[in-house]
């Protein structure tokens, strides 16, 4: 389209520097033409990136366990990976800047990866039309359940009217895990010391911005020395640790008062701090409030406890595992269907897995159009409410009956069946091990909550994609061998 053909009137407005386009009052024709030429021209601005290159780069990154910089460099040096991305010829250039990975993770999000995962599951079962329809509908409906809209809700999922039309098919395996964030192990003393150091940095930044020569006293050298005297000890007594925490609390309280006093001197109404520093200032104030309350009341736990300054959304989740009693990251409710893993719930807050079963069964029904025949879980899901709900839907729960066991509460067939189905639950444990050992699911390096959710969903998408490719190759090989032997048998019989 040329500038002369671009005559459709619409409302736009430029800022003072004539750069940004915003909704506003209408402008004359020459202004609209210049705007179109600057924003839609092929010669100006960054070109769009092919979706195949973006998704392919994500697959390479998680399959080879590379960081963003290494992924771009590996694609740059490997002709086979460039062919995988759909490039027509070998290029010795970056397919895109490595810093764009963060933006791509934020824009794609966990819901888009879940949509592609659903398409893989449906395609593997031969439901091609349903897979394409499911992918199209995802643009309007998000299906990955996060903490904001799911785990805080106490409403039970509604029963679908289609449950009696197609009967019950398949098996659903359900379990929960934690995708650990790549953060330092948090301690009260270490968290206070880091908050104190950040408060000292904010004081220096404010004094530089406001041109203040006499900085407020922070006693940073003494505070650092007192912290190291205790932190370096291999064995710390409770008395020494409490004394050190009290010292760091008092230093941090002094620094927070100094920051507030400096902010009062700012001539403008807006804060002179950058957005990142404003967030850090907000976080360290909350950390001080939580730590001061625990110190005063002699307790060691508090609601919504912050364990990292730069990732305040991360919470401690008590799991009681042999390796680690407490894990720090997102808690996932995962279901397994025909060997494919899907994230049904992703929550940054700790929650009881038993409350998640109903939603996972409804997600299975929403995806396939029918309920499973049997649900296989561990003991925590087998509460009385879940068993009664599954019984009303005609779904068998694979677990021991509640109450005191009787000598004849199960026949030999039922015992053998129970043991066999509980052995099937190892599939979901193996999927967790595959994600943590093979794809670094236990070391999520993204900073923000949304990019971390996208990172986690991308790992599950890649694992399902690898399984799908193996099944496809296996199916193709079986078809080839069947045709080959059939052809040879025909030739042999003709002789």
Short mmCIF file of C-alpha atoms in Angstrom, two decimals:
data_model
loop_
_atom_site.label_atom_id
_atom_site.label_comp_id
_atom_site.label_asym_id
_atom_site.label_seq_id
_atom_site.Cartn_x
_atom_site.Cartn_y
_atom_site.Cartn_z
CA UNK A 1 0.00 0.00 0.00
CA UNK A 2 1.40 3.41 -0.94
CA UNK A 3 0.97 6.62 1.01
CA UNK A 4 -1.49 7.96 -1.57
CA UNK A 5 -3.73 4.88 -1.09
CA UNK A 6 -3.66 5.20 2.71
CA UNK A 7 -6.61 7.56 3.24
CA UNK A 8 -8.67 5.78 5.86
CA UNK A 9 -9.39 8.31 8.64
CA UNK A 10 -8.70 7.23 12.21
CA UNK A 11 -7.90 8.91 15.51
CA UNK A 12 -4.26 9.09 16.61
CA UNK A 13 -1.99 11.47 18.47
CA UNK A 14 1.77 11.98 18.73
CA UNK A 15 3.72 12.83 21.86
CA UNK A 16 5.95 15.90 22.23
CA UNK A 17 8.94 14.26 20.60
CA UNK A 18 6.82 13.02 17.68
CA UNK A 19 7.60 9.35 18.40
CA UNK A 20 4.71 7.51 20.05
CA UNK A 21 1.27 6.75 18.65
CA UNK A 22 -1.66 7.02 21.03
CA UNK A 23 -5.43 7.10 20.76
CA UNK A 24 -6.67 10.67 20.67
CA UNK A 25 -8.06 13.37 18.43
CA UNK A 26 -7.91 13.12 14.63
CA UNK A 27 -4.99 14.61 12.70
CA UNK A 28 -4.70 15.97 9.19
CA UNK A 29 -3.85 13.66 6.28
CA UNK A 30 -0.13 14.52 6.10
CA UNK A 31 0.37 13.57 9.79
CA UNK A 32 -1.39 10.22 9.31
CA UNK A 33 0.68 9.48 6.23
CA UNK A 34 3.94 10.18 8.06
CA UNK A 35 2.84 7.99 10.96
CA UNK A 36 1.96 5.12 8.63
CA UNK A 37 5.26 5.46 6.80
CA UNK A 38 7.27 5.36 10.05
CA UNK A 39 5.38 2.49 11.69
CA UNK A 40 4.48 0.22 8.78
CA UNK A 41 7.46 0.68 6.49
CA UNK A 42 9.59 -2.36 5.64
CA UNK A 43 12.72 -0.21 5.74
CA UNK A 44 12.28 1.13 9.27
CA UNK A 45 11.82 -0.63 12.58
CA UNK A 46 12.59 -4.18 13.65
CA UNK A 47 11.04 -6.91 11.46
CA UNK A 48 8.80 -9.56 12.95
CA UNK A 49 10.22 -13.00 13.79
CA UNK A 50 8.77 -16.18 12.36
CA UNK A 51 6.86 -18.19 14.97
CA UNK A 52 8.66 -21.36 13.88
CA UNK A 53 12.02 -19.77 14.74
CA UNK A 54 10.74 -18.65 18.14
CA UNK A 55 9.23 -21.99 19.17
CA UNK A 56 12.13 -23.91 17.66
CA UNK A 57 14.65 -21.86 19.63
CA UNK A 58 12.68 -22.61 22.81
CA UNK A 59 12.77 -26.33 22.03
CA UNK A 60 16.53 -26.26 21.42
CA UNK A 61 17.13 -24.31 24.61
CA UNK A 62 15.29 -26.71 26.90
CA UNK A 63 16.27 -29.91 25.09
CA UNK A 64 20.00 -29.12 25.38
CA UNK A 65 19.72 -27.33 28.77
CA UNK A 66 21.35 -24.14 27.46
CA UNK A 67 21.04 -20.58 28.65
CA UNK A 68 19.76 -17.82 26.34
CA UNK A 69 23.19 -16.75 25.09
CA UNK A 70 24.38 -20.32 24.47
CA UNK A 71 21.17 -21.14 22.58
CA UNK A 72 21.65 -18.32 20.08
CA UNK A 73 25.33 -19.17 19.67
CA UNK A 74 24.59 -22.88 19.12
CA UNK A 75 21.97 -22.12 16.47
CA UNK A 76 24.43 -19.75 14.82
CA UNK A 77 27.09 -22.45 14.50
CA UNK A 78 24.92 -25.49 13.65
CA UNK A 79 23.47 -25.88 10.16
CA UNK A 80 21.15 -28.70 11.27
CA UNK A 81 19.52 -26.52 13.90
CA UNK A 82 18.99 -23.76 11.35
CA UNK A 83 17.29 -26.31 9.11
CA UNK A 84 15.12 -27.32 12.09
CA UNK A 85 14.09 -23.67 12.46
CA UNK A 86 13.00 -23.58 8.81
CA UNK A 87 15.78 -21.40 7.42
CA UNK A 88 16.30 -21.88 3.68
CA UNK A 89 20.08 -21.45 3.76
CA UNK A 90 22.90 -21.35 6.28
CA UNK A 91 23.48 -17.94 7.86
CA UNK A 92 26.27 -17.00 10.24
CA UNK A 93 24.19 -14.44 12.08
CA UNK A 94 22.06 -14.43 15.21
CA UNK A 95 18.48 -15.44 14.43
CA UNK A 96 17.46 -12.84 17.02
CA UNK A 97 19.05 -11.10 19.97
CA UNK A 98 19.37 -13.31 23.04
CA UNK A 99 17.74 -10.63 25.24
CA UNK A 100 14.54 -11.18 23.25
CA UNK A 101 14.06 -14.55 24.97
CA UNK A 102 12.69 -12.80 28.06
CA UNK A 103 10.17 -10.84 26.00
CA UNK A 104 9.15 -13.95 24.09
CA UNK A 105 8.60 -15.92 27.30
CA UNK A 106 6.47 -13.08 28.65
CA UNK A 107 4.40 -12.77 25.45
CA UNK A 108 3.88 -16.49 24.82
CA UNK A 109 3.00 -17.32 28.41
CA UNK A 110 2.03 -20.62 29.98
CA UNK A 111 -1.41 -20.62 28.35
CA UNK A 112 0.00 -20.79 24.82
CA UNK A 113 2.34 -23.64 25.70
CA UNK A 114 -0.59 -25.45 27.34
CA UNK A 115 -2.62 -24.97 24.15
CA UNK A 116 0.13 -26.63 22.12
CA UNK A 117 0.36 -29.41 24.71
CA UNK A 118 -3.37 -30.05 24.39
CA UNK A 119 -3.00 -30.21 20.63
CA UNK A 120 -0.23 -32.82 20.96
CA UNK A 121 -2.40 -34.96 23.27
CA UNK A 122 -5.41 -34.80 20.95
CA UNK A 123 -3.33 -35.39 17.81
CA UNK A 124 -1.67 -38.44 19.36
CA UNK A 125 -5.13 -39.97 19.83
CA UNK A 126 -6.18 -39.17 16.26
CA UNK A 127 -8.44 -36.23 17.13
CA UNK A 128 -7.03 -33.81 14.55
CA UNK A 129 -10.16 -31.67 14.14
CA UNK A 130 -10.62 -31.37 17.89
CA UNK A 131 -6.97 -30.43 18.24
CA UNK A 132 -7.22 -27.57 15.77
CA UNK A 133 -10.49 -26.34 17.30
CA UNK A 134 -8.95 -26.50 20.79
CA UNK A 135 -5.96 -24.45 19.64
CA UNK A 136 -8.18 -21.81 18.03
CA UNK A 137 -10.38 -21.46 21.10
CA UNK A 138 -7.33 -20.86 23.31
CA UNK A 139 -7.03 -17.32 21.95
CA UNK A 140 -10.14 -16.51 23.96
CA UNK A 141 -9.99 -18.96 26.88
CA UNK A 142 -6.95 -19.59 29.08
CA UNK A 143 -6.72 -23.18 30.34
CA UNK A 144 -3.60 -23.18 32.52
CA UNK A 145 -4.87 -22.60 36.04
CA UNK A 146 -2.73 -20.22 38.05
CA UNK A 147 -2.82 -19.08 41.62
CA UNK A 148 -4.79 -15.92 40.89
CA UNK A 149 -7.89 -17.50 39.39
CA UNK A 150 -7.86 -21.04 40.72
CA UNK A 151 -6.13 -21.90 43.96
CA UNK A 152 -7.70 -19.06 45.89
CA UNK A 153 -11.18 -20.00 44.69
CA UNK A 154 -13.26 -22.38 46.77
CA UNK A 155 -15.94 -22.95 44.15
CA UNK A 156 -16.18 -26.51 42.90
CA UNK A 157 -16.10 -27.07 39.14
CA UNK A 158 -19.50 -27.51 37.57
CA UNK A 159 -20.43 -30.90 36.20
CA UNK A 160 -20.63 -30.99 32.43
CA UNK A 161 -23.83 -32.02 30.65
CA UNK A 162 -21.81 -34.10 28.15
CA UNK A 163 -20.65 -36.61 30.74
CA UNK A 164 -23.34 -39.16 29.83
CA UNK A 165 -22.93 -38.94 26.07
CA UNK A 166 -19.58 -40.63 25.52
CA UNK A 167 -19.15 -42.78 28.61
CA UNK A 168 -15.85 -43.15 30.37
CA UNK A 169 -12.52 -43.91 28.74
CA UNK A 170 -8.86 -43.95 29.72
CA UNK A 171 -6.88 -43.57 32.91
CA UNK A 172 -5.92 -40.36 34.65
CA UNK A 173 -2.81 -40.25 36.85
CA UNK A 174 -2.53 -37.21 39.14
CA UNK A 175 0.27 -35.93 41.37
CA UNK A 176 1.92 -32.70 42.53
CA UNK A 177 5.48 -31.38 42.51
CA UNK A 178 7.48 -28.18 43.00
CA UNK A 179 9.54 -26.55 40.26
CA UNK A 180 12.36 -24.99 42.27
CA UNK A 181 13.54 -21.50 41.49
CA UNK A 182 17.27 -20.91 41.12
CA UNK A 183 17.68 -18.80 44.28
CA UNK A 184 20.04 -18.89 47.24
CA UNK A 185 18.77 -20.84 50.22
CA UNK A 186 17.03 -18.19 52.34
CA UNK A 187 17.85 -17.62 56.01
CA UNK A 188 16.47 -14.86 58.22
CA UNK A 189 19.93 -13.44 58.90
CA UNK A 190 21.04 -13.57 55.27
CA UNK A 191 17.79 -12.03 54.03
CA UNK A 192 18.07 -9.14 56.48
CA UNK A 193 21.71 -8.55 55.58
CA UNK A 194 20.87 -8.43 51.86
CA UNK A 195 17.97 -6.06 52.54
CA UNK A 196 20.30 -3.82 54.54
CA UNK A 197 22.79 -3.73 51.64
CA UNK A 198 20.03 -2.82 49.19
CA UNK A 199 18.81 -0.06 51.49
CA UNK A 200 22.35 1.33 51.62
CA UNK A 201 22.48 1.30 47.81
CA UNK A 202 19.15 3.15 47.63
CA UNK A 203 20.45 5.80 50.04
CA UNK A 204 23.52 6.34 47.84
CA UNK A 205 21.35 6.58 44.72
CA UNK A 206 18.97 9.11 46.31
CA UNK A 207 21.82 11.27 47.59
CA UNK A 208 23.31 11.32 44.10
CA UNK A 209 19.98 12.21 42.46
CA UNK A 210 19.07 14.89 45.02
CA UNK A 211 22.68 16.21 45.13
CA UNK A 212 23.06 15.76 48.88
CA UNK A 213 26.66 15.86 50.09
CA UNK A 214 26.09 14.75 53.70
CA UNK A 215 24.76 11.21 53.53
CA UNK A 216 22.77 9.78 56.44
CA UNK A 217 24.73 7.48 58.70
CA UNK A 218 24.35 3.81 57.88
CA UNK A 219 27.23 2.18 59.85
CA UNK A 220 27.58 -0.20 56.92
CA UNK A 221 31.09 -1.38 57.78
CA UNK A 222 30.16 -2.23 61.34
CA UNK A 223 26.92 -3.91 60.23
CA UNK A 224 28.79 -5.98 57.67
CA UNK A 225 31.41 -7.04 60.23
CA UNK A 226 28.77 -8.06 62.77
CA UNK A 227 26.92 -10.06 60.16
CA UNK A 228 30.02 -11.94 58.98
CA UNK A 229 31.10 -12.75 62.53
CA UNK A 230 27.98 -14.88 62.92
CA UNK A 231 27.38 -16.01 59.32
CA UNK A 232 30.85 -17.56 59.03
CA UNK A 233 30.38 -19.73 62.09
CA UNK A 234 29.71 -23.36 61.30
CA UNK A 235 27.69 -23.94 64.46
CA UNK A 236 25.59 -21.03 65.67
CA UNK A 237 23.75 -21.00 68.96
CA UNK A 238 20.19 -19.72 69.14
CA UNK A 239 21.32 -16.84 71.32
CA UNK A 240 24.01 -15.72 68.85
CA UNK A 241 21.64 -15.98 65.91
CA UNK A 242 18.88 -14.01 67.64
CA UNK A 243 21.34 -11.29 68.65
CA UNK A 244 22.63 -10.98 65.07
CA UNK A 245 19.07 -10.81 63.66
CA UNK A 246 18.19 -8.05 66.13
CA UNK A 247 21.27 -6.05 65.08
CA UNK A 248 20.43 -6.31 61.38
CA UNK A 249 16.81 -5.36 62.09
CA UNK A 250 17.90 -2.17 63.83
CA UNK A 251 20.31 -1.23 61.03
CA UNK A 252 17.60 -1.84 58.43
CA UNK A 253 15.04 0.19 60.41
CA UNK A 254 17.45 3.14 60.54
CA UNK A 255 18.08 2.92 56.78
CA UNK A 256 14.37 2.78 55.95
CA UNK A 257 13.78 5.94 57.98
CA UNK A 258 16.62 7.65 56.13
CA UNK A 259 15.17 6.65 52.74
CA UNK A 260 11.75 8.02 53.67
CA UNK A 261 13.35 11.27 54.83
CA UNK A 262 15.22 11.59 51.54
CA UNK A 263 12.09 10.90 49.53
CA UNK A 264 10.32 13.72 51.41
CA UNK A 265 13.00 16.10 50.13
CA UNK A 266 12.32 15.23 46.49
CA UNK A 267 10.94 18.33 44.71
CA UNK A 268 8.64 16.42 42.34
CA UNK A 269 5.50 14.56 43.19
CA UNK A 270 6.77 11.34 41.57
CA UNK A 271 9.46 9.19 43.16
CA UNK A 272 13.01 9.87 41.97
CA UNK A 273 13.80 6.15 42.14
CA UNK A 274 13.62 3.91 39.11
CA UNK A 275 10.81 1.38 38.87
CA UNK A 276 13.13 -1.51 39.79
CA UNK A 277 14.44 0.36 42.84
CA UNK A 278 10.89 1.28 43.86
CA UNK A 279 9.95 -2.39 43.80
CA UNK A 280 13.03 -3.33 45.85
CA UNK A 281 12.19 -0.60 48.38
CA UNK A 282 8.65 -1.98 48.68
CA UNK A 283 9.94 -5.53 49.13
CA UNK A 284 12.52 -4.74 51.82
CA UNK A 285 9.85 -2.85 53.80
CA UNK A 286 7.68 -5.98 53.77
CA UNK A 287 10.67 -8.13 54.71
CA UNK A 288 11.41 -5.85 57.64
CA UNK A 289 7.78 -6.03 58.82
CA UNK A 290 7.69 -9.82 58.62
CA UNK A 291 11.07 -10.35 60.25
CA UNK A 292 10.34 -7.82 63.01
CA UNK A 293 7.06 -9.57 63.82
CA UNK A 294 8.71 -13.01 63.97
CA UNK A 295 11.56 -11.60 66.10
CA UNK A 296 9.19 -9.94 68.53
CA UNK A 297 6.82 -12.90 68.89
CA UNK A 298 9.58 -15.57 68.91
CA UNK A 299 8.10 -17.46 65.94
CA UNK A 300 9.68 -18.84 62.77
CA UNK A 301 6.81 -18.80 60.27
CA UNK A 302 4.43 -16.20 58.90
CA UNK A 303 1.83 -15.97 56.13
CA UNK A 304 2.99 -14.86 52.66
CA UNK A 305 6.60 -15.03 53.77
CA UNK A 306 9.06 -13.41 51.34
CA UNK A 307 12.24 -15.44 50.85
CA UNK A 308 13.94 -13.50 48.04
CA UNK A 309 14.21 -9.77 47.43
CA UNK A 310 14.25 -10.01 43.64
CA UNK A 311 11.56 -12.70 43.39
CA UNK A 312 9.03 -11.78 46.11
CA UNK A 313 6.39 -14.08 44.57
CA UNK A 314 8.33 -17.20 45.62
CA UNK A 315 7.09 -18.90 48.78
CA UNK A 316 8.46 -21.72 50.95
CA UNK A 317 6.51 -24.92 50.29
CA UNK A 318 6.86 -27.69 52.88
CA UNK A 319 6.97 -31.05 51.12
CA UNK A 320 8.63 -33.34 53.64
CA UNK A 321 10.92 -35.00 51.09
CA UNK A 322 14.09 -36.80 52.13
CA UNK A 323 16.28 -34.51 50.07
CA UNK A 324 14.71 -31.24 51.17
CA UNK A 325 11.99 -30.63 53.73
CA UNK A 326 11.17 -27.23 52.22
CA UNK A 327 11.23 -26.27 48.53
CA UNK A 328 11.08 -22.80 47.00
CA UNK A 329 9.22 -22.41 43.73
CA UNK A 330 5.91 -22.93 41.98
CA UNK A 331 3.72 -25.85 43.04
CA UNK A 332 2.37 -27.82 40.09
CA UNK A 333 -0.67 -30.06 39.87
CA UNK A 334 0.20 -32.43 37.00
CA UNK A 335 -1.92 -35.06 35.28
CA UNK A 336 -0.73 -37.87 33.01
CA UNK A 337 -2.85 -39.05 30.08
CA UNK A 338 -1.47 -41.76 27.78
CA UNK A 339 2.04 -40.85 28.81
CA UNK A 340 1.64 -37.09 28.17
CA UNK A 341 2.02 -34.71 31.10
CA UNK A 342 -0.07 -31.59 31.47
CA UNK A 343 0.00 -28.80 34.05
CA UNK A 344 -3.50 -28.31 35.44
CA UNK A 345 -2.59 -26.01 38.33
CA UNK A 346 0.38 -23.69 38.78
CA UNK A 347 0.43 -21.88 42.12
CA UNK A 348 3.07 -19.84 43.91
CA UNK A 349 1.26 -20.42 47.19
CA UNK A 350 1.20 -23.73 49.04
CA UNK A 351 -2.08 -25.60 48.78
CA UNK A 352 -3.46 -29.05 49.60
CA UNK A 353 -3.29 -31.39 46.62
CA UNK A 354 -6.57 -33.03 47.62
CA UNK A 355 -8.50 -29.90 46.70
CA UNK A 356 -7.09 -30.05 43.17
CA UNK A 357 -8.47 -33.43 42.06
CA UNK A 358 -11.92 -32.26 40.97
CA UNK A 359 -10.51 -29.57 38.72
CA UNK A 360 -8.06 -31.98 37.10
CA UNK A 361 -10.81 -34.49 36.33
CA UNK A 362 -12.94 -31.70 34.82
CA UNK A 363 -9.97 -30.59 32.70
CA UNK A 364 -9.68 -34.17 31.42
CA UNK A 365 -13.38 -34.11 30.49
CA UNK A 366 -13.09 -30.68 28.89
CA UNK A 367 -10.18 -31.86 26.74
CA UNK A 368 -11.49 -35.26 25.65
CA UNK A 369 -15.27 -34.95 25.91
CA UNK A 370 -15.56 -37.85 28.38
CA UNK A 371 -14.48 -38.73 31.92
CA UNK A 372 -11.77 -41.27 32.73
CA UNK A 373 -12.64 -44.79 33.85
CA UNK A 374 -10.21 -44.74 36.76
CA UNK A 375 -8.24 -42.09 38.62
CA UNK A 376 -4.87 -43.13 40.06
CA UNK A 377 -3.36 -40.95 42.79
CA UNK A 378 -1.54 -41.18 46.09
CA UNK A 379 -3.23 -41.17 49.50
CA UNK A 380 -3.55 -37.40 49.93
CA UNK A 381 -6.12 -37.20 47.10
CA UNK A 382 -8.30 -39.98 48.53
CA UNK A 383 -10.32 -37.98 51.04
CA UNK A 384 -13.97 -38.70 51.64
CA UNK A 385 -15.25 -35.78 49.57
CA UNK A 386 -13.24 -36.70 46.48
CA UNK A 387 -14.26 -40.35 46.69
CA UNK A 388 -17.95 -39.45 46.93
CA UNK A 389 -17.67 -36.99 44.02
CA UNK A 390 -15.95 -39.57 41.79
CA UNK A 391 -18.55 -42.18 42.72
CA UNK A 392 -21.38 -39.87 41.63
CA UNK A 393 -19.69 -39.47 38.24
CA UNK A 394 -19.17 -43.19 37.86
CA UNK A 395 -15.38 -42.94 38.06
CA UNK A 396 -13.48 -45.61 39.95
CA UNK A 397 -10.87 -44.40 42.41
CA UNK A 398 -7.80 -46.61 42.67
CA UNK A 399 -7.04 -46.62 46.38
CA UNK A 400 -7.62 -48.48 49.58
CA UNK A 401 -11.00 -47.98 51.29
CA UNK A 402 -11.18 -45.55 54.19
CA UNK A 403 -11.48 -46.75 57.75
CA UNK A 404 -10.03 -49.70 59.62
CA UNK A 405 -8.88 -52.43 57.20
CA UNK A 406 -10.73 -55.71 57.30
CA UNK A 407 -9.38 -59.18 56.57
CA UNK A 408 -11.78 -59.57 53.63
CA UNK A 409 -12.15 -56.04 52.40
CA UNK A 410 -10.43 -56.97 49.09
CA UNK A 411 -10.36 -60.08 46.98
CA UNK A 412 -7.11 -61.41 45.57
CA UNK A 413 -8.04 -59.92 42.17
CA UNK A 414 -8.68 -56.50 43.71
CA UNK A 415 -5.37 -56.60 45.55
CA UNK A 416 -3.54 -57.54 42.37
CA UNK A 417 -5.39 -54.82 40.45
CA UNK A 418 -4.59 -52.21 43.10
CA UNK A 419 -0.90 -53.14 43.09
CA UNK A 420 -0.80 -52.95 39.29
CA UNK A 421 -2.48 -49.54 39.16
CA UNK A 422 -0.29 -48.13 41.91
CA UNK A 423 2.67 -49.26 39.83
CA UNK A 424 1.29 -47.14 36.99
CA UNK A 425 1.65 -44.11 39.26
CA UNK A 426 5.42 -44.44 38.83
CA UNK A 427 4.88 -42.92 35.39
CA UNK A 428 4.18 -39.50 36.84
CA UNK A 429 7.13 -39.78 39.23
CA UNK A 430 9.30 -40.70 36.27
CA UNK A 431 8.01 -37.66 34.40
CA UNK A 432 9.02 -35.46 37.32
CA UNK A 433 12.47 -37.03 37.34
CA UNK A 434 12.78 -36.55 33.60
CA UNK A 435 11.90 -32.88 33.91
CA UNK A 436 14.25 -32.21 36.82
CA UNK A 437 17.23 -34.23 35.65
CA UNK A 438 16.90 -33.93 31.89
CA UNK A 439 15.43 -30.44 31.47
CA UNK A 440 16.46 -28.53 34.63
CA UNK A 441 12.91 -28.27 35.94
CA UNK A 442 14.41 -27.96 39.43
CA UNK A 443 16.48 -24.90 38.45
CA UNK A 444 14.15 -22.28 36.95
CA UNK A 445 16.25 -19.20 36.17
CA UNK A 446 13.54 -16.74 35.14
CA UNK A 447 12.99 -13.80 37.48
CA UNK A 448 9.37 -12.67 37.17
CA UNK A 449 6.39 -14.86 37.94
CA UNK A 450 4.97 -14.86 34.40
CA UNK A 451 8.28 -15.69 32.69
CA UNK A 452 8.88 -18.47 35.23
CA UNK A 453 5.44 -19.93 34.46
CA UNK A 454 6.23 -19.79 30.74
CA UNK A 455 9.61 -21.46 31.38
CA UNK A 456 7.96 -24.32 33.29
CA UNK A 457 5.22 -24.81 30.70
CA UNK A 458 7.82 -24.81 27.91
CA UNK A 459 9.68 -27.70 29.59
CA UNK A 460 6.51 -29.81 29.76
CA UNK A 461 5.74 -28.93 26.14
CA UNK A 462 9.20 -30.07 25.01
CA UNK A 463 8.92 -33.33 26.98
CA UNK A 464 5.56 -34.08 25.36
CA UNK A 465 6.89 -33.12 21.94
CA UNK A 466 9.82 -35.53 22.30
CA UNK A 467 7.44 -38.34 23.28
CA UNK A 468 5.14 -37.52 20.37
CA UNK A 469 8.04 -37.56 17.90
CA UNK A 470 9.16 -40.97 19.18
CA UNK A 471 5.65 -42.37 18.85
CA UNK A 472 5.33 -40.93 15.35
CA UNK A 473 8.66 -42.40 14.25
CA UNK A 474 7.75 -45.73 15.83
CA UNK A 475 4.38 -45.74 14.05
CA UNK A 476 6.02 -44.86 10.73
CA UNK A 477 8.62 -47.62 11.21
CA UNK A 478 5.91 -50.18 11.99
CA UNK A 479 4.00 -49.19 8.86
CA UNK A 480 7.16 -49.45 6.75
CA UNK A 481 8.12 -52.87 8.12
CA UNK A 482 4.58 -54.13 7.68
CA UNK A 483 4.55 -53.04 4.02
CA UNK A 484 8.07 -54.37 3.46
CA UNK A 485 7.37 -57.87 4.83
CA UNK A 486 4.01 -57.99 3.07
CA UNK A 487 5.67 -57.16 -0.22
CA UNK A 488 8.37 -59.83 0.32
CA UNK A 489 5.78 -62.45 1.24
CA UNK A 490 3.85 -61.67 -1.94
CA UNK A 491 6.99 -61.95 -4.08
CA UNK A 492 8.00 -65.22 -2.38
CA UNK A 493 4.55 -66.72 -2.93
CA UNK A 494 4.60 -65.72 -6.61
CA UNK A 495 7.83 -67.64 -7.10
#
